[in-house]
PDB file of C-alpha atoms in Angstrom:
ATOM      1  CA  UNK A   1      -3.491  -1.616 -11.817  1.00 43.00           C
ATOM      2  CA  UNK A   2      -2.943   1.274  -9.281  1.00 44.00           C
ATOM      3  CA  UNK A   3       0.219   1.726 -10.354  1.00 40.00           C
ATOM      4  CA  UNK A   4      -0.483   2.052 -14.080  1.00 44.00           C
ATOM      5  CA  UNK A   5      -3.187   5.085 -13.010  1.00 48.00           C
ATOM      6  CA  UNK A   6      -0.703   6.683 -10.357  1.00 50.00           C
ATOM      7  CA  UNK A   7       2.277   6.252 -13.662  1.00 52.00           C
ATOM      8  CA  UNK A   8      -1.004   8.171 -16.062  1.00 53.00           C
ATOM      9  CA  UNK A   9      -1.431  10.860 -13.739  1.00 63.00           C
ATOM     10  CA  UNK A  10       2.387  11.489 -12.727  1.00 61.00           C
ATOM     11  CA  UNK A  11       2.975  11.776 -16.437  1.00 62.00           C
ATOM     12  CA  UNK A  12       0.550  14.074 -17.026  1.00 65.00           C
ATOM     13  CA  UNK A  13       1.272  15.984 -14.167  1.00 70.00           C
ATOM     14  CA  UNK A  14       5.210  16.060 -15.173  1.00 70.00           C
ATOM     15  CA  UNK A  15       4.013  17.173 -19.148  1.00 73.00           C
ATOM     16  CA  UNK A  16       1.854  19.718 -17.724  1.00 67.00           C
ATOM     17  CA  UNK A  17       4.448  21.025 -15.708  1.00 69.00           C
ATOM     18  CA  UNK A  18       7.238  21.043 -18.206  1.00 73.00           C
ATOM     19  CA  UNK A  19       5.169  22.805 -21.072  1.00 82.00           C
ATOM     20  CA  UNK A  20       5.738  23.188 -24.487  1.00 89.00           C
ATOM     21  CA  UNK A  21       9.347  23.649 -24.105  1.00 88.00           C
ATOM     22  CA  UNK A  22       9.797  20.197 -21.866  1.00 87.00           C
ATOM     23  CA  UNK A  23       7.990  18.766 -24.909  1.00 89.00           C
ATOM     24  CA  UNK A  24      10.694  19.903 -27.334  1.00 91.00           C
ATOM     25  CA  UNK A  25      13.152  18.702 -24.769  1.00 86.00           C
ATOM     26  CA  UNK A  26      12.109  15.227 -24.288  1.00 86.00           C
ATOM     27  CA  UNK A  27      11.616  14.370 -27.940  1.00 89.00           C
ATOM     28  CA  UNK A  28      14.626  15.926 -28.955  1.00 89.00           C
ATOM     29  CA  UNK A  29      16.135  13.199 -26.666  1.00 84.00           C
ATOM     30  CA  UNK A  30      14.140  10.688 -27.856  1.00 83.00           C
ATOM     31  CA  UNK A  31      15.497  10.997 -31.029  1.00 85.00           C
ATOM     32  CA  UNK A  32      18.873  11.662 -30.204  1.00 79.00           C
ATOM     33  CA  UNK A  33      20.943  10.102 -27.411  1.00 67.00           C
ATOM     34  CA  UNK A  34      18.495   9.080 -25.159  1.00 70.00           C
ATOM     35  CA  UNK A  35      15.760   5.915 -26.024  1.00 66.00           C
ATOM     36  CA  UNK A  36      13.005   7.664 -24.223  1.00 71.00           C
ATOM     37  CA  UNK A  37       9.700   6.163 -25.682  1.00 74.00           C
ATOM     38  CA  UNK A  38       7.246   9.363 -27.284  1.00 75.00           C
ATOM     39  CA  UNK A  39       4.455   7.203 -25.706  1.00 80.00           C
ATOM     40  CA  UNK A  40       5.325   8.161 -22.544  1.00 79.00           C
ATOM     41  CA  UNK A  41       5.856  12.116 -23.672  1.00 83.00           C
ATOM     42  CA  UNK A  42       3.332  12.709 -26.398  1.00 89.00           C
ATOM     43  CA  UNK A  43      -0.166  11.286 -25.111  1.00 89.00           C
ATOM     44  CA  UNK A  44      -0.223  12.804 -21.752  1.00 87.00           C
ATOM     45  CA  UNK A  45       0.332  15.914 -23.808  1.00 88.00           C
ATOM     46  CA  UNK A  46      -2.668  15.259 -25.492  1.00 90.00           C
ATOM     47  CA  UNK A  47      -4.810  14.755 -22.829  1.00 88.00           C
ATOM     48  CA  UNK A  48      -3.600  17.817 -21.667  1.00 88.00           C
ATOM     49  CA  UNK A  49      -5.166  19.420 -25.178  1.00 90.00           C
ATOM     50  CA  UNK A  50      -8.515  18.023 -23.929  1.00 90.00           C
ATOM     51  CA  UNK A  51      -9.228  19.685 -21.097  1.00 88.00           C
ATOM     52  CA  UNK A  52      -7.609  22.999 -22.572  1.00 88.00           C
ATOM     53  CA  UNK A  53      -4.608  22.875 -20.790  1.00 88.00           C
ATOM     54  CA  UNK A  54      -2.662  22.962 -24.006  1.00 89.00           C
ATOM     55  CA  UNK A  55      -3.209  23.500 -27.782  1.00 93.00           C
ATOM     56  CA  UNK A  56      -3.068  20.095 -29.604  1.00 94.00           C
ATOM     57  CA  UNK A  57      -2.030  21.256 -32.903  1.00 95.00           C
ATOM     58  CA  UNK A  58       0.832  22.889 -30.970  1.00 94.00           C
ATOM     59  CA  UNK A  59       1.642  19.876 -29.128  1.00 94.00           C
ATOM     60  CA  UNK A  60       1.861  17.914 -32.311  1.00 95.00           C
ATOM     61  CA  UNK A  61       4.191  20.529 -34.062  1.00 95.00           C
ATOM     62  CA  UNK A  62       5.947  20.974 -30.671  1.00 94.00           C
ATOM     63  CA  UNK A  63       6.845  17.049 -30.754  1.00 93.00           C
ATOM     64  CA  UNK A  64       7.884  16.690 -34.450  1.00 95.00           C
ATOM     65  CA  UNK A  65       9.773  19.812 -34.390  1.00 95.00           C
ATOM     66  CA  UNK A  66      11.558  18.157 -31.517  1.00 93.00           C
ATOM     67  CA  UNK A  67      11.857  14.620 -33.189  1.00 92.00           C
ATOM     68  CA  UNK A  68      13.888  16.633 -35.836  1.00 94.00           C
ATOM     69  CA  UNK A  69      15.947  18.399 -33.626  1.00 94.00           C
ATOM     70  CA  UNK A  70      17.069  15.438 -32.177  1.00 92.00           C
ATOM     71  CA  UNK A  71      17.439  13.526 -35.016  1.00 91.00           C
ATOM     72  CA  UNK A  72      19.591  16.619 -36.949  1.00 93.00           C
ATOM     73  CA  UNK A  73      21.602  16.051 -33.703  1.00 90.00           C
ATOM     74  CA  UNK A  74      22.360  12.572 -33.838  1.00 86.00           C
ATOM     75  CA  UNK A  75      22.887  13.265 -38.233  1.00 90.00           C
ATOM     76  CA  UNK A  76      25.614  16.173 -37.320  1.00 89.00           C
ATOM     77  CA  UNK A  77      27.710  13.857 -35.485  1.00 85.00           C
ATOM     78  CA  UNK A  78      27.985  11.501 -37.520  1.00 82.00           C
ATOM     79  CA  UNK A  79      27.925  13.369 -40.434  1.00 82.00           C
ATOM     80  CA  UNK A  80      31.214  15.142 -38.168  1.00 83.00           C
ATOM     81  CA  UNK A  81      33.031  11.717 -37.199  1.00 77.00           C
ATOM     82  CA  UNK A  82      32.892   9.987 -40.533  1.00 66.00           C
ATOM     83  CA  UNK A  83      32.464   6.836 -41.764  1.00 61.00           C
ATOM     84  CA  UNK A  84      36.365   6.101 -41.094  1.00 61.00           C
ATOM     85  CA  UNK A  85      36.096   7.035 -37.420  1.00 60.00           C
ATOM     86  CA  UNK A  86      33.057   5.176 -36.291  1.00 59.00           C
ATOM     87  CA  UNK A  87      34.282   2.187 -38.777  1.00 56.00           C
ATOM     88  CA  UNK A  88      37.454   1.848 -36.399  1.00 57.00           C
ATOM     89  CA  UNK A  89      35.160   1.885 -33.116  1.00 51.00           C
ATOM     90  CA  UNK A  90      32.801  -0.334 -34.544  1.00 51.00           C
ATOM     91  CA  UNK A  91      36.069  -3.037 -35.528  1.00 52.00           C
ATOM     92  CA  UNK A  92      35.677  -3.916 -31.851  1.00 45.00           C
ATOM     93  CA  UNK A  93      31.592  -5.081 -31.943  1.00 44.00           C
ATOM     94  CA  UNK A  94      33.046  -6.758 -35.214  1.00 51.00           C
ATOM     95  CA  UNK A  95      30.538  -4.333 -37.110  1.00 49.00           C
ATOM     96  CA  UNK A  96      32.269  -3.093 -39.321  1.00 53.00           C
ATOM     97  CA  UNK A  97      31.163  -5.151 -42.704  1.00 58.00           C
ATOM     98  CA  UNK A  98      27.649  -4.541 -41.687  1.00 54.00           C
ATOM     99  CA  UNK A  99      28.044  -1.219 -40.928  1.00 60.00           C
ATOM    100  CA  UNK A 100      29.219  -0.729 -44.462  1.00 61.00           C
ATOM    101  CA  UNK A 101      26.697  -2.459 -46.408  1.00 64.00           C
ATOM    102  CA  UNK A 102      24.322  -0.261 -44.228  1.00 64.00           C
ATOM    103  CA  UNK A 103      25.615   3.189 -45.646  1.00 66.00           C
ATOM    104  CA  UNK A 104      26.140   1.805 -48.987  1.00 68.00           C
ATOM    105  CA  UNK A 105      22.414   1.098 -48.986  1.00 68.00           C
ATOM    106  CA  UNK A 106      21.558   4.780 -47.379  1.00 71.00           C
ATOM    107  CA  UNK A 107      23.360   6.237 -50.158  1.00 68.00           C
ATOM    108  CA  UNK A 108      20.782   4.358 -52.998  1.00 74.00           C
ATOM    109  CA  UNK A 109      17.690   4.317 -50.773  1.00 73.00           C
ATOM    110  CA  UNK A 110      17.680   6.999 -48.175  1.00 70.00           C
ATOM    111  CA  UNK A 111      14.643   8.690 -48.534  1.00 79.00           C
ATOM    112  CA  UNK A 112      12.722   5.793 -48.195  1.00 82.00           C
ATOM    113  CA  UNK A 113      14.671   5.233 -45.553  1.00 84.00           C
ATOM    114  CA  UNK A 114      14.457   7.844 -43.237  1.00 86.00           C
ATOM    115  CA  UNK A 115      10.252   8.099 -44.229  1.00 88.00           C
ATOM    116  CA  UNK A 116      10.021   4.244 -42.949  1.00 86.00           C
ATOM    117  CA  UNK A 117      12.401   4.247 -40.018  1.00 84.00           C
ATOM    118  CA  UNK A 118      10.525   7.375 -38.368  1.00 87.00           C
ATOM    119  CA  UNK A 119       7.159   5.264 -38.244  1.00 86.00           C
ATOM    120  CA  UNK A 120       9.390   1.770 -36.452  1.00 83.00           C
ATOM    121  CA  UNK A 121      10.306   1.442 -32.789  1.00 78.00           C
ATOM    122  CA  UNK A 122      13.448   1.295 -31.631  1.00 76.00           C
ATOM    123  CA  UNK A 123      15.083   2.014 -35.602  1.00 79.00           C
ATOM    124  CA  UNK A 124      13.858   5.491 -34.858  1.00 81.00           C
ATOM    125  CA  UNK A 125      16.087   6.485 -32.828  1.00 79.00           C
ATOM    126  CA  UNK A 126      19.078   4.838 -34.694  1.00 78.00           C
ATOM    127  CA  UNK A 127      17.856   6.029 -38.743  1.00 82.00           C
ATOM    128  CA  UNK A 128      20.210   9.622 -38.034  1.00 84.00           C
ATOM    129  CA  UNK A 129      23.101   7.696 -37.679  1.00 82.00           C
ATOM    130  CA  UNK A 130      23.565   5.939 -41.232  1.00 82.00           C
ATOM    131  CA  UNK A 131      22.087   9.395 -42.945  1.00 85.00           C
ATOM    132  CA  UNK A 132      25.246  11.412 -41.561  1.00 85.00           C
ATOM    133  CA  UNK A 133      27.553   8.686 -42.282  1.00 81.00           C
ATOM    134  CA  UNK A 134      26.028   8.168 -45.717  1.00 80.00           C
ATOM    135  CA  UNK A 135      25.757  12.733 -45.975  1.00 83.00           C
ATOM    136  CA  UNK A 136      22.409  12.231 -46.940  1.00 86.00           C
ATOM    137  CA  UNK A 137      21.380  15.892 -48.477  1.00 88.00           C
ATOM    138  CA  UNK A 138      20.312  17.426 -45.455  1.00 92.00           C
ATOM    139  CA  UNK A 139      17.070  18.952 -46.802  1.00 93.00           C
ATOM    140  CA  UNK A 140      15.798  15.203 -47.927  1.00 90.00           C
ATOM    141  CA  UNK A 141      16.816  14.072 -44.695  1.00 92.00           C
ATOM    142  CA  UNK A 142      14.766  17.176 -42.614  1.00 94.00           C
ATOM    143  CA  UNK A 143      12.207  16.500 -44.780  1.00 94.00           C
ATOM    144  CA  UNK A 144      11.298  12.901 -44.453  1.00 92.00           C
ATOM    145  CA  UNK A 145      12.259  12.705 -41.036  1.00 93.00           C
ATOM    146  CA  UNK A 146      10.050  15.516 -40.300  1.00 95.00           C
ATOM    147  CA  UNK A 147       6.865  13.994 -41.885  1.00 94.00           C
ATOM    148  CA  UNK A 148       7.755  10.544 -40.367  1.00 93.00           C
ATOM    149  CA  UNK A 149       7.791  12.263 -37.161  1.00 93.00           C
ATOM    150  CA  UNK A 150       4.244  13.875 -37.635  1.00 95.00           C
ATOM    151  CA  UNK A 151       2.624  11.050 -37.910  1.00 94.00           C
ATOM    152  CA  UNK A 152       3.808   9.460 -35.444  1.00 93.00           C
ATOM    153  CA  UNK A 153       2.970  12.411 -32.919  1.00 94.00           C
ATOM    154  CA  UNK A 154       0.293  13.028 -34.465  1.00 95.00           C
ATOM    155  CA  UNK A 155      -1.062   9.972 -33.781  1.00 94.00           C
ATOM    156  CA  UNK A 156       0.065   9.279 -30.413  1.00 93.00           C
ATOM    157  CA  UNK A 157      -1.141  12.930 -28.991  1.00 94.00           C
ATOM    158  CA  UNK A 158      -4.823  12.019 -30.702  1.00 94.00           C
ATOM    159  CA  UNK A 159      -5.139   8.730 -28.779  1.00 93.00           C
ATOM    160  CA  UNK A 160      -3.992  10.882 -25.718  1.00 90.00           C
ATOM    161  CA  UNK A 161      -6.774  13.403 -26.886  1.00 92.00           C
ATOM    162  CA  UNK A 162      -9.513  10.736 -26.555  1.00 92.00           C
ATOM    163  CA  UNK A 163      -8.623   8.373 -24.837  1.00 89.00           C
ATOM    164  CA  UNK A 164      -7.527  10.275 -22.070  1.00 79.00           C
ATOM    165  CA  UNK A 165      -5.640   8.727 -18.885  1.00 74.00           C
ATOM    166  CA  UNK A 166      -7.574   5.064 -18.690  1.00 78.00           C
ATOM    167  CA  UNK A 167      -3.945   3.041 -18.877  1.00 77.00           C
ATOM    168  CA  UNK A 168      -5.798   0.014 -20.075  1.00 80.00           C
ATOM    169  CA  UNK A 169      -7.083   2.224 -22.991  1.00 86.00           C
ATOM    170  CA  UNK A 170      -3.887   4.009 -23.522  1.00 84.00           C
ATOM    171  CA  UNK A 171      -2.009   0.596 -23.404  1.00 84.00           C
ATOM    172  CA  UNK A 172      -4.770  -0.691 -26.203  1.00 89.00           C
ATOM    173  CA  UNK A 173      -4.904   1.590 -29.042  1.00 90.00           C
ATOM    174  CA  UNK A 174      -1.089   2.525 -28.448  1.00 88.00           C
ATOM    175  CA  UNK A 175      -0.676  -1.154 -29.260  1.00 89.00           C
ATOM    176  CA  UNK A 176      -2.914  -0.691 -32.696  1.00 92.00           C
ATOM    177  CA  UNK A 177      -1.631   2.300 -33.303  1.00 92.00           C
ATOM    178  CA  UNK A 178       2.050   0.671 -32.891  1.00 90.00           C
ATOM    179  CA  UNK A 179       0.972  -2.149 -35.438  1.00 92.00           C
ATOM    180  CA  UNK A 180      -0.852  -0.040 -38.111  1.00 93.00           C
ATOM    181  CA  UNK A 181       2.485   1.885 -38.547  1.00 92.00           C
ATOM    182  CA  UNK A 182       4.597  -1.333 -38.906  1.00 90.00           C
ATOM    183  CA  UNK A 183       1.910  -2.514 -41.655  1.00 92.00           C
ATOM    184  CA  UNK A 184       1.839   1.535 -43.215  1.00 92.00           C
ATOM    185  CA  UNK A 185       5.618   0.989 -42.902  1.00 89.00           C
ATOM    186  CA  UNK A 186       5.241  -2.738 -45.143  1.00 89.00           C
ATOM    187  CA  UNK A 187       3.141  -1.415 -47.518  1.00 91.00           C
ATOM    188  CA  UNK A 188       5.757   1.523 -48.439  1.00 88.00           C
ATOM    189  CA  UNK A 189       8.530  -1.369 -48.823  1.00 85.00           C
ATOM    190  CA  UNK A 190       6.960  -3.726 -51.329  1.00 87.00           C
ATOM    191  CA  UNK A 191       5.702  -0.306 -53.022  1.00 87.00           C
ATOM    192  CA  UNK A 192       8.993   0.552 -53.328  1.00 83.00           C
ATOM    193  CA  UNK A 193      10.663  -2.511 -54.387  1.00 81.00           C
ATOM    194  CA  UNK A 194       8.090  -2.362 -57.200  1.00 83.00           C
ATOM    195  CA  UNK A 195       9.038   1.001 -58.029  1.00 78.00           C
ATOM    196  CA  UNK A 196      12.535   0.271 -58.638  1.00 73.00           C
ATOM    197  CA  UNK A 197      12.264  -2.850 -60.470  1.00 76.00           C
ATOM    198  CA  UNK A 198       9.993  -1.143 -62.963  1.00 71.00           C
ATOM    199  CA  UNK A 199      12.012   2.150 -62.803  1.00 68.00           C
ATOM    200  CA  UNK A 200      15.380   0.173 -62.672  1.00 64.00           C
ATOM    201  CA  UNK A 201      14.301  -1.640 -66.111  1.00 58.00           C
TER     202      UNK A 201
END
């Protein structure tokens, strides 16, 4: 348990350090190359906002506009290599087929996409990828990533907010907070299947 509180207050230490701008940088990697997990950027940063160490609104903004950075990032390059390219690397994971049926999908149902893949762990980080194979409009893509990405900071840097740095507390309504975006994230897929079946009619 000692651990968990020395972990809290290193983090918040690290954020407080860093400022806005290490912020920005560690979301931008967490949506780009590096996996890093916004839990461990975004609520320390909003603790930070309660004691008036830092605006929250600006952490929020700070964090999505980040998220977006990143994720442009990871869209550019692949949007760069094309489809053929990363088709020929991914012959050697055998991924190819799937790969394919991935960005034929994108290219019918990206917006939904991107929206839904913001608000999941671990398909986050990964959502750029089939967008820049796919050259998803780049203006839908901002767009939805960028309101994906707010509420997921959003919501992370207002449990930081008040909650503070009780890891047991943190741990608990990051774990809600985790599940009420898968089920936000269900209820936007069947909405949208039903959409399209009466819209495809």
């Amino acid at each position: 348990m000692s651990y968990l509180i020395d972990l809290a207050d290193f983090l918040v230490k690290a954020i407080g350090a860093s400022g806005y701008l290490g912020i920005f940088f560690l979301m931008f990697l967490e949506s780009s190359i590096v996996p890093l997990p916004g839990e461990f950027v975004i609520p320390p940063a909003g603790y930070l906002a309660a004691v008036g160490k830092m605006n929250l609104w600006v952490v929020i903004i700070d964090a999505t506009l980040g998220s977006l950075a990143g994720a442009l990032f990871n869209y550019y390059v692949s949007k760069t290599l094309g489809l053929k390219i990363v088709l020929k690397f991914s012959k050697i994971f055998r991924l190819e087929k799937a790969l394919k049926k991935t960005v034929v999908f994108f290219e019918k149902h990206g917006a939904i996409s991107v929206f839904v893949g913001r608000l999941l762990p671990t398909i986050r980080h990964l959502i750029s990828i089939p967008a820049g194979l796919s050259k998803m409009r780049v203006f839908a893509f901002s767009l939805f990533t960028t309101l994906g990405a707010f509420i997921y900071t959003a919501g992370l840097a207002l449990i930081g907010y008040f909650v503070g740095k009780n890891p047991d507390l943190l741990k608990y309504y990051m774990h809600r907070f985790s599940a009420g975006l898968i089920a936000f994230a269900v209820i936007l897929i069947i909405g949208y299947i039903f959409y399209r079946r009466k819209y495809d009619k």
